[in-house]
PDB file of C-alpha atoms in Angstrom:
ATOM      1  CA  UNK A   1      11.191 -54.550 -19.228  1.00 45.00           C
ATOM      2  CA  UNK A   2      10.298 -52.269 -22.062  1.00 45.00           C
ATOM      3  CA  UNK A   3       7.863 -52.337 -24.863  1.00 40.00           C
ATOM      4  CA  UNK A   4      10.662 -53.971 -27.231  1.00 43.00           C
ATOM      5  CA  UNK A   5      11.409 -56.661 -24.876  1.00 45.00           C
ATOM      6  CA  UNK A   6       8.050 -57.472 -24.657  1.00 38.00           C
ATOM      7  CA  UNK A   7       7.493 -57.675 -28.030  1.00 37.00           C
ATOM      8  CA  UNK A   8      10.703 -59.843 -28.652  1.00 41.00           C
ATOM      9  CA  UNK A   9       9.907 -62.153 -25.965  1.00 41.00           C
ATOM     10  CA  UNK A  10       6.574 -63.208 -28.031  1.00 39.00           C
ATOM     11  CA  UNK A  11       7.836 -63.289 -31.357  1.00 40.00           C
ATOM     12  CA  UNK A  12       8.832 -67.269 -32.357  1.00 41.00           C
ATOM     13  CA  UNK A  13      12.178 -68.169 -33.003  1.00 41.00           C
ATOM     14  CA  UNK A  14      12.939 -68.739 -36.698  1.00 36.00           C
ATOM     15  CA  UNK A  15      16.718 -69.668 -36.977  1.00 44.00           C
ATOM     16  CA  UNK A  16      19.929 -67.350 -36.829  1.00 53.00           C
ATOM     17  CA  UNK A  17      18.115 -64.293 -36.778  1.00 59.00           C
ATOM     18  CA  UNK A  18      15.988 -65.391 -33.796  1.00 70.00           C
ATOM     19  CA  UNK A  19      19.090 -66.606 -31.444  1.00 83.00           C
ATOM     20  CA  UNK A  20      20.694 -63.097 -32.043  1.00 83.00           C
ATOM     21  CA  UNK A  21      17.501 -61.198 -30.887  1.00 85.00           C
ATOM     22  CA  UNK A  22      17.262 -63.594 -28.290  1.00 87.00           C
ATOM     23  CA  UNK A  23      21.041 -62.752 -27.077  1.00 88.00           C
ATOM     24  CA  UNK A  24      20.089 -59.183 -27.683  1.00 89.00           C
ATOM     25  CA  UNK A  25      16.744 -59.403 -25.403  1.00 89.00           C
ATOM     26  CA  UNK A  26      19.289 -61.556 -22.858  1.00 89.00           C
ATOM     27  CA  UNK A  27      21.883 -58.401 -22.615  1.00 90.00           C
ATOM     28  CA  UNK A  28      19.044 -56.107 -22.264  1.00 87.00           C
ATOM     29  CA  UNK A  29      17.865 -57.352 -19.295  1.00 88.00           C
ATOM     30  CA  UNK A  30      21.034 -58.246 -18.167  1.00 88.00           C
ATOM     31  CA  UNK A  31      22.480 -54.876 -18.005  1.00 86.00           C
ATOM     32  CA  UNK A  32      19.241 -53.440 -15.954  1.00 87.00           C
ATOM     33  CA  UNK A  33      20.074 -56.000 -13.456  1.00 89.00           C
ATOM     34  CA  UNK A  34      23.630 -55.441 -13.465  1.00 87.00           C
ATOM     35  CA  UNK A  35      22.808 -51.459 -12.890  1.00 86.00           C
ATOM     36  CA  UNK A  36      20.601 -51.939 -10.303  1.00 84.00           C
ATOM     37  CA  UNK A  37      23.194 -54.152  -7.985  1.00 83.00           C
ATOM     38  CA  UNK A  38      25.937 -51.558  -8.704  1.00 82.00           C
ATOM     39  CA  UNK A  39      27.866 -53.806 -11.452  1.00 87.00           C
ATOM     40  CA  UNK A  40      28.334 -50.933 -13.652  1.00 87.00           C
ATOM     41  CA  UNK A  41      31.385 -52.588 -15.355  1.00 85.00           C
ATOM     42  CA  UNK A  42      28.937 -55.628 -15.958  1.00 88.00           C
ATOM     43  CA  UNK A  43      26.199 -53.584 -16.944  1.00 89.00           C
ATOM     44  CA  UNK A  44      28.473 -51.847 -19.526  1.00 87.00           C
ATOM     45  CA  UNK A  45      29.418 -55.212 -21.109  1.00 88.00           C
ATOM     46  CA  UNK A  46      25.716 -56.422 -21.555  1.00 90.00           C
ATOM     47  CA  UNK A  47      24.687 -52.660 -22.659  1.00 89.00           C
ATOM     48  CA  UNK A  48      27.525 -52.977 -25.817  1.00 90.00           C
ATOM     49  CA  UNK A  49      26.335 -56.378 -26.730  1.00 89.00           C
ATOM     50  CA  UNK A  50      22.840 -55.307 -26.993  1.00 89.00           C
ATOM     51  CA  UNK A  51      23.595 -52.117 -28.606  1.00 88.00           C
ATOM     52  CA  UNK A  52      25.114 -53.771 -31.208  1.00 88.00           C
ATOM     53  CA  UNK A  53      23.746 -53.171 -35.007  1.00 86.00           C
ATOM     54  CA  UNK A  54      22.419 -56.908 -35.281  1.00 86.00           C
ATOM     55  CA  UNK A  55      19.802 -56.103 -32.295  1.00 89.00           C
ATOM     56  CA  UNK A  56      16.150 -54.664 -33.157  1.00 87.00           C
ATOM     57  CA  UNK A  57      16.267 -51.407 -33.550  1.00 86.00           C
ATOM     58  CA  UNK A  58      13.926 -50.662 -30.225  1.00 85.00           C
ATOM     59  CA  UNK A  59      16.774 -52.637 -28.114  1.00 84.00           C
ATOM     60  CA  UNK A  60      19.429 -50.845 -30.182  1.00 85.00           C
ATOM     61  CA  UNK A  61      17.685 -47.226 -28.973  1.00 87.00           C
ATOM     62  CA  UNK A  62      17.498 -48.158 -25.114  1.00 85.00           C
ATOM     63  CA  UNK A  63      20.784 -49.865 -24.882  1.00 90.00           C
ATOM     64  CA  UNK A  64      22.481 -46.978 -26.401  1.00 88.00           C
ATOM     65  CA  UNK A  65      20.633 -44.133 -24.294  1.00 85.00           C
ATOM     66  CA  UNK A  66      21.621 -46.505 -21.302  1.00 87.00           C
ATOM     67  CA  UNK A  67      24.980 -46.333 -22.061  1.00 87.00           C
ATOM     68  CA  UNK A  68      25.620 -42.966 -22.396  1.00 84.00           C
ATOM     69  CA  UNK A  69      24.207 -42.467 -18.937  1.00 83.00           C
ATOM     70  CA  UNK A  70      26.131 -45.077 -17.394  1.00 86.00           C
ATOM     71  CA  UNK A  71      29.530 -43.783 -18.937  1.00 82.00           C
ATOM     72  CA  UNK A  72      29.642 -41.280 -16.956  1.00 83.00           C
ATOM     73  CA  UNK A  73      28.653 -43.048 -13.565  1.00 84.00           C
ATOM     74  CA  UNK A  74      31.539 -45.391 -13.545  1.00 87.00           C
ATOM     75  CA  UNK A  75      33.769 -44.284 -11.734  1.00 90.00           C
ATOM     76  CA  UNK A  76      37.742 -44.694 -11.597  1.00 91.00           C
ATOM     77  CA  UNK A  77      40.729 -44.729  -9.900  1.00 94.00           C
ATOM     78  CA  UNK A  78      44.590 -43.395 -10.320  1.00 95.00           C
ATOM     79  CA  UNK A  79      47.054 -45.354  -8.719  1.00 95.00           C
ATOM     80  CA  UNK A  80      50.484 -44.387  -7.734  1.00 95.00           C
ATOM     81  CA  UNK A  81      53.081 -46.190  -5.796  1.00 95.00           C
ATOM     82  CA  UNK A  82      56.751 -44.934  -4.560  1.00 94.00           C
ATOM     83  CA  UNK A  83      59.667 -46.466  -2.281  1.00 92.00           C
ATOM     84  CA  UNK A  84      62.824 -45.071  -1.246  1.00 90.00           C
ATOM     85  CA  UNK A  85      63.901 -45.333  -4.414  1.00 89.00           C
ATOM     86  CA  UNK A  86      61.114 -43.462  -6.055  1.00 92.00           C
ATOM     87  CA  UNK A  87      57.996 -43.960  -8.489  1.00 93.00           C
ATOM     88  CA  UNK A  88      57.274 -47.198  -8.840  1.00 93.00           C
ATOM     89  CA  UNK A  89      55.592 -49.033 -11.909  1.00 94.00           C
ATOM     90  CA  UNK A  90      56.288 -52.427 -11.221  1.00 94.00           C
ATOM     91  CA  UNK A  91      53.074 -52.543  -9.131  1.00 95.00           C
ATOM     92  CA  UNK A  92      50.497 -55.558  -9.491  1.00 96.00           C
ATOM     93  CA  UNK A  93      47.309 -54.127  -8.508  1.00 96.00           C
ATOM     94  CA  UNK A  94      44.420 -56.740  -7.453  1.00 96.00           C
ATOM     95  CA  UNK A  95      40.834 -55.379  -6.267  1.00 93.00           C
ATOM     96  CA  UNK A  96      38.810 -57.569  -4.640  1.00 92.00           C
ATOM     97  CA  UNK A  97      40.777 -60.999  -5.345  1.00 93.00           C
ATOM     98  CA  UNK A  98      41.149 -60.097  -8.883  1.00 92.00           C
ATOM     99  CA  UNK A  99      43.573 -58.540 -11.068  1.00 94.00           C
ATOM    100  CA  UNK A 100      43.127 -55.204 -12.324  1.00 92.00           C
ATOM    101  CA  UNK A 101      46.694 -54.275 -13.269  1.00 93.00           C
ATOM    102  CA  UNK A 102      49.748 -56.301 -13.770  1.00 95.00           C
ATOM    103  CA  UNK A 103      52.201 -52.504 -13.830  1.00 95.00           C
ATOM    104  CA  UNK A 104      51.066 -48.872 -12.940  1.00 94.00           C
ATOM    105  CA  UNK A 105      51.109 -46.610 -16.146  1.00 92.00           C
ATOM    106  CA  UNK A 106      49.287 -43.484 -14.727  1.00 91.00           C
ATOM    107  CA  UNK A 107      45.722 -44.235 -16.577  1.00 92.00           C
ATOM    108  CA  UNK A 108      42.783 -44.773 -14.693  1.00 91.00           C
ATOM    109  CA  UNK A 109      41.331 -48.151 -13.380  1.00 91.00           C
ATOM    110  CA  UNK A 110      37.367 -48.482 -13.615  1.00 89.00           C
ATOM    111  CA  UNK A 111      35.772 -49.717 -10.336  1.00 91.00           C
ATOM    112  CA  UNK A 112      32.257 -50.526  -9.610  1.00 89.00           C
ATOM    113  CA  UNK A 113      31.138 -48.291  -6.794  1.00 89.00           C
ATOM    114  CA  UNK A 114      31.009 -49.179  -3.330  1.00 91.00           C
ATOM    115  CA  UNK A 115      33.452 -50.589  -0.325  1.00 93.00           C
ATOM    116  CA  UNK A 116      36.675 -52.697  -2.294  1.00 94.00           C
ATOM    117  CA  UNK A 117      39.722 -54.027  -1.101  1.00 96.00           C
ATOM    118  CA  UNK A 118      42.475 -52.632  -2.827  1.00 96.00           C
ATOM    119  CA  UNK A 119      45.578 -54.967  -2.802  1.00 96.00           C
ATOM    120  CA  UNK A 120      49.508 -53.471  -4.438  1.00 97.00           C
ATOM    121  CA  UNK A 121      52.384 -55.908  -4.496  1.00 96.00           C
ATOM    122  CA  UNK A 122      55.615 -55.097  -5.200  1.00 94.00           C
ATOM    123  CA  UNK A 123      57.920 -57.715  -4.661  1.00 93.00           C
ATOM    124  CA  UNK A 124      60.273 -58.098  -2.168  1.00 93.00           C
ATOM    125  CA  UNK A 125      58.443 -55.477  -0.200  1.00 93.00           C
ATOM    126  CA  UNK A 126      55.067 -56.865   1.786  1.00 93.00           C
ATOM    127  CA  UNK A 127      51.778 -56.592   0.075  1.00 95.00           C
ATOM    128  CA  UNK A 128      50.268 -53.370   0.802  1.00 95.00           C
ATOM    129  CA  UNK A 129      46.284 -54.139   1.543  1.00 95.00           C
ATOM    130  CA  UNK A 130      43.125 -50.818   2.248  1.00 94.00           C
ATOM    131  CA  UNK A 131      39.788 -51.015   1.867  1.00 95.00           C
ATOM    132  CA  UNK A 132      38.453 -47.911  -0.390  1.00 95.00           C
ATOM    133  CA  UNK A 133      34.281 -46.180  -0.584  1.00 94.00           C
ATOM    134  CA  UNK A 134      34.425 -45.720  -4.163  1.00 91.00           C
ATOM    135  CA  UNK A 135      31.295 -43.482  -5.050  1.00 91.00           C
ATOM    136  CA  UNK A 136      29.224 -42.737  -8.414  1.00 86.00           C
ATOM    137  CA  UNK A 137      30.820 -40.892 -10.465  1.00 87.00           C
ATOM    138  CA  UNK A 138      33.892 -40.181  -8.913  1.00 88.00           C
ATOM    139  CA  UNK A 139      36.442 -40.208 -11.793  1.00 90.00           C
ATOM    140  CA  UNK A 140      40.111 -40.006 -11.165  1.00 90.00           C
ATOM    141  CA  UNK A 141      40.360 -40.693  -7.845  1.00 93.00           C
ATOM    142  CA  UNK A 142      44.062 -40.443  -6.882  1.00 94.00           C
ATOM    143  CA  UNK A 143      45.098 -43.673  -4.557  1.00 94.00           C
ATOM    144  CA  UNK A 144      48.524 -43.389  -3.637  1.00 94.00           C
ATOM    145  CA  UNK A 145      50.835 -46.067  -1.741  1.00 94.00           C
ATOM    146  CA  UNK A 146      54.211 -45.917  -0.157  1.00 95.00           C
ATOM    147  CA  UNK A 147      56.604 -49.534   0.111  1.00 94.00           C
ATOM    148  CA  UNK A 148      58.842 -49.991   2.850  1.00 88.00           C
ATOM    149  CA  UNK A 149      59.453 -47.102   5.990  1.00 82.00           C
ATOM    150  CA  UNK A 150      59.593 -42.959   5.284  1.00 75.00           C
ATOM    151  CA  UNK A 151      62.078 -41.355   6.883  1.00 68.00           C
ATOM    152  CA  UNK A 152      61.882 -38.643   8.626  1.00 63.00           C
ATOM    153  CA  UNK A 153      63.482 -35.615   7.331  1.00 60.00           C
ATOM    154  CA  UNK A 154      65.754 -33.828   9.634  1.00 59.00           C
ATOM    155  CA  UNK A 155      64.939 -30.395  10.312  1.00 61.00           C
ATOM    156  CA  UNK A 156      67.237 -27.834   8.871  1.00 61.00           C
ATOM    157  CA  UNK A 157      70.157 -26.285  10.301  1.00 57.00           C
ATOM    158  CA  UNK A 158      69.139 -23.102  10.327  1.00 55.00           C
ATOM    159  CA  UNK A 159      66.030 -24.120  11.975  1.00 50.00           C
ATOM    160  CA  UNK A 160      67.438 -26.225  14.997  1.00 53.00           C
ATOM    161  CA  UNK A 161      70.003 -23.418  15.871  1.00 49.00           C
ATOM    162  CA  UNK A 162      67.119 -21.180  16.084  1.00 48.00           C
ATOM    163  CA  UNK A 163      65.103 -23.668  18.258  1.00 46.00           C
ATOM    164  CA  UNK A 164      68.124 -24.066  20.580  1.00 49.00           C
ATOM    165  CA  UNK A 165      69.573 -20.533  20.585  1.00 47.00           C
ATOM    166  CA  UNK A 166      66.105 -18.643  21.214  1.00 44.00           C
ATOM    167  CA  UNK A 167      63.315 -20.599  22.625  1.00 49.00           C
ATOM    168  CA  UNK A 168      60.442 -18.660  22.350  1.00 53.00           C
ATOM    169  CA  UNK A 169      58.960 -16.978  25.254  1.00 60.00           C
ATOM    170  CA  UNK A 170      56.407 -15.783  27.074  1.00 74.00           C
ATOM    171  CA  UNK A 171      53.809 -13.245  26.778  1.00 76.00           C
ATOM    172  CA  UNK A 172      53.165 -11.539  29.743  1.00 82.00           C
ATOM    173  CA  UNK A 173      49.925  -9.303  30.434  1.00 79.00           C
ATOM    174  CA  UNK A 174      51.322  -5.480  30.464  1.00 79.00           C
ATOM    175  CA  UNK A 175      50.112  -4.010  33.655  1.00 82.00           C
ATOM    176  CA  UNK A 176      48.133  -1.192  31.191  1.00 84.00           C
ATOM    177  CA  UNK A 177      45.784  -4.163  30.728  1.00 75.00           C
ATOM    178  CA  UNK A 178      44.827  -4.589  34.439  1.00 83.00           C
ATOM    179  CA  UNK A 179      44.418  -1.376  34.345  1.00 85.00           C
ATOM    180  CA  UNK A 180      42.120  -0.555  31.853  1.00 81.00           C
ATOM    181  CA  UNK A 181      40.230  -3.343  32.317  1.00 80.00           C
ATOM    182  CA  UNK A 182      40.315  -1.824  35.736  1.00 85.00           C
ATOM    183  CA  UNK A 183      38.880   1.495  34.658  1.00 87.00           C
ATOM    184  CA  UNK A 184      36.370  -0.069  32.050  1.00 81.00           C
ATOM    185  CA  UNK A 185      34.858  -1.536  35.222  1.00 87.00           C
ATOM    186  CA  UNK A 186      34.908   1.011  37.165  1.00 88.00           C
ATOM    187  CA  UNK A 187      32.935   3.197  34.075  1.00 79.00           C
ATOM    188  CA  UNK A 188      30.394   0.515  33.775  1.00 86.00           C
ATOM    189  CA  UNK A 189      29.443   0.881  37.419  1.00 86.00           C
ATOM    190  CA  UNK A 190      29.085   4.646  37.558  1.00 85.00           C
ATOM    191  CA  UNK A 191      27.110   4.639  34.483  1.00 82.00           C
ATOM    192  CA  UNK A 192      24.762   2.131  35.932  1.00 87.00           C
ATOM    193  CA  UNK A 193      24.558   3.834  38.974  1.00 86.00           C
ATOM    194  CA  UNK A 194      24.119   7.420  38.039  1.00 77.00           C
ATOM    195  CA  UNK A 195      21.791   6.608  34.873  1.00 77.00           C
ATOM    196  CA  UNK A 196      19.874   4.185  37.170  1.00 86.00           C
ATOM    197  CA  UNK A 197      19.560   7.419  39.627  1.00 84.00           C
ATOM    198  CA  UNK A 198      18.496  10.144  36.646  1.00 73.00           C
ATOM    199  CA  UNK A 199      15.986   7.552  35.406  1.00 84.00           C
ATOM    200  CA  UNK A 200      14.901   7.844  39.112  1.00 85.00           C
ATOM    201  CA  UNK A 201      14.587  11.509  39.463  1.00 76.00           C
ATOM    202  CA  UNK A 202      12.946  11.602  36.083  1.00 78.00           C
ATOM    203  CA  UNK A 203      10.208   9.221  37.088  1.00 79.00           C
ATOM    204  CA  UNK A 204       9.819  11.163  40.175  1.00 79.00           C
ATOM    205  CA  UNK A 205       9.238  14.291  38.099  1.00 71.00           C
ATOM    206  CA  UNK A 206       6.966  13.061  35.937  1.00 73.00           C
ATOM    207  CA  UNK A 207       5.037  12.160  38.890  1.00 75.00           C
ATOM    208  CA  UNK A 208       4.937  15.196  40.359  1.00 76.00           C
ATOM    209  CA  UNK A 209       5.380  18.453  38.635  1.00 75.00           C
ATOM    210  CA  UNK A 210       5.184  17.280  35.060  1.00 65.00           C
ATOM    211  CA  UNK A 211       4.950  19.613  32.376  1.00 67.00           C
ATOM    212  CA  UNK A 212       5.653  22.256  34.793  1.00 65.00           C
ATOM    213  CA  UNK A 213       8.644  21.475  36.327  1.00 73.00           C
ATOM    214  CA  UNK A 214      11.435  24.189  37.873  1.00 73.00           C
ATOM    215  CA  UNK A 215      14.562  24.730  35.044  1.00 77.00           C
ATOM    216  CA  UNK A 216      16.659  23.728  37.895  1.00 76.00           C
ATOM    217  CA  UNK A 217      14.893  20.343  38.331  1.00 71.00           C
ATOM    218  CA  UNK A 218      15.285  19.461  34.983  1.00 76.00           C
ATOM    219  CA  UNK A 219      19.109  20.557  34.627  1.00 82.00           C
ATOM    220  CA  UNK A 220      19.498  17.880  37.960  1.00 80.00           C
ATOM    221  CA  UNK A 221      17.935  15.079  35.855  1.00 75.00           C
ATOM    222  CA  UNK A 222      20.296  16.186  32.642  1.00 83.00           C
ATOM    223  CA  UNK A 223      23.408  16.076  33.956  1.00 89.00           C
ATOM    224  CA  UNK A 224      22.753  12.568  35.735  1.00 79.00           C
ATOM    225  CA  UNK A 225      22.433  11.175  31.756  1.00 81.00           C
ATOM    226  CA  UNK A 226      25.312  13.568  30.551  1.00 88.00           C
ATOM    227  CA  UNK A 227      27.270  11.951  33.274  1.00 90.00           C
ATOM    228  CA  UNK A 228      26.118   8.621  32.727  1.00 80.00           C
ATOM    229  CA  UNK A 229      26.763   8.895  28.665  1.00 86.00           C
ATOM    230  CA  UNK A 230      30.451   9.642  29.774  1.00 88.00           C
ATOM    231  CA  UNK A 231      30.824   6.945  31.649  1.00 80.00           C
ATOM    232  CA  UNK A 232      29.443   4.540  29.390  1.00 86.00           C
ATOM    233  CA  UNK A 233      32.259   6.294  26.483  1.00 89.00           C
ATOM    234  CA  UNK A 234      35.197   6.164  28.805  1.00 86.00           C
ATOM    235  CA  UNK A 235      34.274   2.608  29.852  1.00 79.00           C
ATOM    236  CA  UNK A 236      33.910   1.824  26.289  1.00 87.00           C
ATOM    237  CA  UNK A 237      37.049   3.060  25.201  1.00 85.00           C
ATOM    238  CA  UNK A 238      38.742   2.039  27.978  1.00 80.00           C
ATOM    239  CA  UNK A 239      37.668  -2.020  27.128  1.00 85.00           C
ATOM    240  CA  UNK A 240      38.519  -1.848  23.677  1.00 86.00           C
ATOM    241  CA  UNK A 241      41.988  -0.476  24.406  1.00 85.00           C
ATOM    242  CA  UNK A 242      42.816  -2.965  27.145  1.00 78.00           C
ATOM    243  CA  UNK A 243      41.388  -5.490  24.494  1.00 82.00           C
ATOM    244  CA  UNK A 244      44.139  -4.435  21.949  1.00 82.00           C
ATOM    245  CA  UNK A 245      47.069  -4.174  24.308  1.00 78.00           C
ATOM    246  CA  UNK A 246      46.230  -7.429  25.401  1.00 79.00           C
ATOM    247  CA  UNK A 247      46.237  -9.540  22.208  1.00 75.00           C
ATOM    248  CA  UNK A 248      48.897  -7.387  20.402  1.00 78.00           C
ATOM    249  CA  UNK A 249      50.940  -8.061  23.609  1.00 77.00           C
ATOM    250  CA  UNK A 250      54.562  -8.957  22.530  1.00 79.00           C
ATOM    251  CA  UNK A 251      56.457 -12.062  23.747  1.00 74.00           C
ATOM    252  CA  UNK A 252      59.610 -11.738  25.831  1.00 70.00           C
ATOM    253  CA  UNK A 253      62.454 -13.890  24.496  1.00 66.00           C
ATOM    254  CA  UNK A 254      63.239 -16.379  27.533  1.00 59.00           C
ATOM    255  CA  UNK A 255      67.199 -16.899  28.334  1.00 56.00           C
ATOM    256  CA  UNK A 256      67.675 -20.552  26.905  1.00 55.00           C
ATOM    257  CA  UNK A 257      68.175 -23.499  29.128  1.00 55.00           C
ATOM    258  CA  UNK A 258      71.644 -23.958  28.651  1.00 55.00           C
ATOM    259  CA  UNK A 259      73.000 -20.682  29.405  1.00 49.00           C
ATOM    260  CA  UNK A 260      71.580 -19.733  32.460  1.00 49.00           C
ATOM    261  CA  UNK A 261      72.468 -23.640  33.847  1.00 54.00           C
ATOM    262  CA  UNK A 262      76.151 -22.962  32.811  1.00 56.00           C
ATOM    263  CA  UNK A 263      78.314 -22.397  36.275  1.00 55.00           C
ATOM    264  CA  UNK A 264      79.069 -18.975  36.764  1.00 57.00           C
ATOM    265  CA  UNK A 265      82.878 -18.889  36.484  1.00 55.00           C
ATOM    266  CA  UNK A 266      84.546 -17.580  39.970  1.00 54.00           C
ATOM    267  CA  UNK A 267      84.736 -14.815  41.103  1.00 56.00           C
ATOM    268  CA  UNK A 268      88.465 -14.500  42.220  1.00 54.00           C
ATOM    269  CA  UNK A 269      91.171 -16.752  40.386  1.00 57.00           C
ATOM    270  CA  UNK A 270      95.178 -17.129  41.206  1.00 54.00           C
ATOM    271  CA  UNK A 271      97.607 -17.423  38.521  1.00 55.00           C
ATOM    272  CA  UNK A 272     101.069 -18.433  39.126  1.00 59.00           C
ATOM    273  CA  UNK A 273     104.066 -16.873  38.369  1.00 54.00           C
ATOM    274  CA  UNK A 274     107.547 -16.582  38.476  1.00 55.00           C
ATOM    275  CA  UNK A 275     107.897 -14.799  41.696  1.00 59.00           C
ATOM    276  CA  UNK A 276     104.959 -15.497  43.392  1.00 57.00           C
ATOM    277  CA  UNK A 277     101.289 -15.576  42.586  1.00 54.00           C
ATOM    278  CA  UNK A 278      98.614 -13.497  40.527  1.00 55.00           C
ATOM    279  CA  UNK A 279      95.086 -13.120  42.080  1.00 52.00           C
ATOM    280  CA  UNK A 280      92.673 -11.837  39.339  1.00 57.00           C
ATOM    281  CA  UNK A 281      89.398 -10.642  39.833  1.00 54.00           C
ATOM    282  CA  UNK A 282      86.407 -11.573  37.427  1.00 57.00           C
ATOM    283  CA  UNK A 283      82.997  -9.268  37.163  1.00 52.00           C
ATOM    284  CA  UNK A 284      81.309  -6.269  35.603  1.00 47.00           C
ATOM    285  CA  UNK A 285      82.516  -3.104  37.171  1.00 45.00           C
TER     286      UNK A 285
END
């Protein structure tokens, strides 16, 4: 309670003027109470009463600064509603038990936050019941609801002839892929082994003729690493292009179902005719 309310609360009642502060000292508190539980629609009923220009001017101050605050806490709701035939604005909307709307008309309903059940009747279809988390300030929430049964929309034409003339197919790994991958290996190993056998050698010069190892020594231990920084290239190159082949990899178009379980027409067929008969002979020459 503030310093007004206190103040107000001691001051005796003299007549009409005191029952008005007394309503005003009433709404004050009311609307911190109201706040506090989450009954911002309550809360800004009580904050207009006591904001009113017949309440102390102290009351006046906090139940106005309140209120601007609390405006834009409250939050709200769209509601839209269709059926086969369309949009839909002969909706009764009822939140909670209690009715909020007796027709849509696209503005937005105020709801105190927290879990509500929303409730949309539309006679002669069924009621339509959910249960909605409204949070603070969340304004314009769209809540949309749909009477009776969608259906589903056939696919086009175009679409199904595509589906049933070419059937999409596989993707087989090109051999190039084994094959690199293959090599790639293959790199890896020789640069582990000959770099693992130059770091050898080096060690072993080091050890024993270090800094006055032969030329020819030396060269030995260089072209182990020269060889070993090729491998490691080719290897490199050699992953990265199986890498690419592999995911760029087009699909093969698959003969559809139908055709390849048609019967193969025969081979040989006899006609008759006027004298006689006609053997024909059917096939790719």
């Amino acid at each position: 309670m503030t310093a007004a309310a206190v103040l107000l609360a001691g001051a005796p009642a003299l007549g009409q003027g005191s029952d008005e502060k007394a309503v005003c000292l009433a709404m004050h508190e009311e609307a911190q109470v109201a706040r506090q539980e989450g009954r911002f629609r309550a809360a800004r009923g009580a904050l207009l009463a006591c904001a009113r220009s017949s309440c102390p001017s102290l009351l006046r101050a906090d139940c106005a600064s309140w209120l601007d605050a609390l405006v834009r806490e409250i939050p709200s709701v769209v509601i839209s509603a269709e059926s086969g035939r369309g949009d839909e604005a002969d909706v009764r909307v009822l939140i909670d038990g209690q009715v909020v709307a007796e027709a849509l008309d696209g503005k937005e309903i105020e709801v105190d936050p927290g879990k509500h059940v929303f409730r949309f009747e539309l006679p002669p279809h069924a009621p339509i019941e959910r249960t909605l988390l409204i949070r603070e300030r969340e304004r314009g929430r769209p809540v949309s609801v749909f009477f009776g049964e969608r259906q589903a929309a056939a696919p086009p034409v175009s679409a199904r002839s595509t589906s049933e003339t070419a059937p999409e197919g596989a993707r087989p790994v090109p051999l190039a892929v084994y094959v690199l991958g293959g090599s790639a290996l293959a790199a890896a190993g020789l640069f582990a082994g000959v770099g693992a056998a130059g770091m050898a050698e080096r060690g072993s010069l080091q050890a024993s003729c270090a800094p006055f190892c032969g030329e020819a020594q030396v060269q030995s231990v260089r072209t182990r690493f020269l060889i070993a920084d090729l491998a490691l290239a080719a290897g490199a190159g050699a992953a990265v292009s199986a890498g690419l082949l592999f995911w760029l990899r087009p699909a093969v178009p698959s003969v559809p179902r139908r055709e390849a379980d048609r019967p193969a027409a025969a081979p040989v067929a006899v006609v008759p005719v006027a004298r006689g008969a006609l053997v024909q002979l059917r096939g790719a020459l």
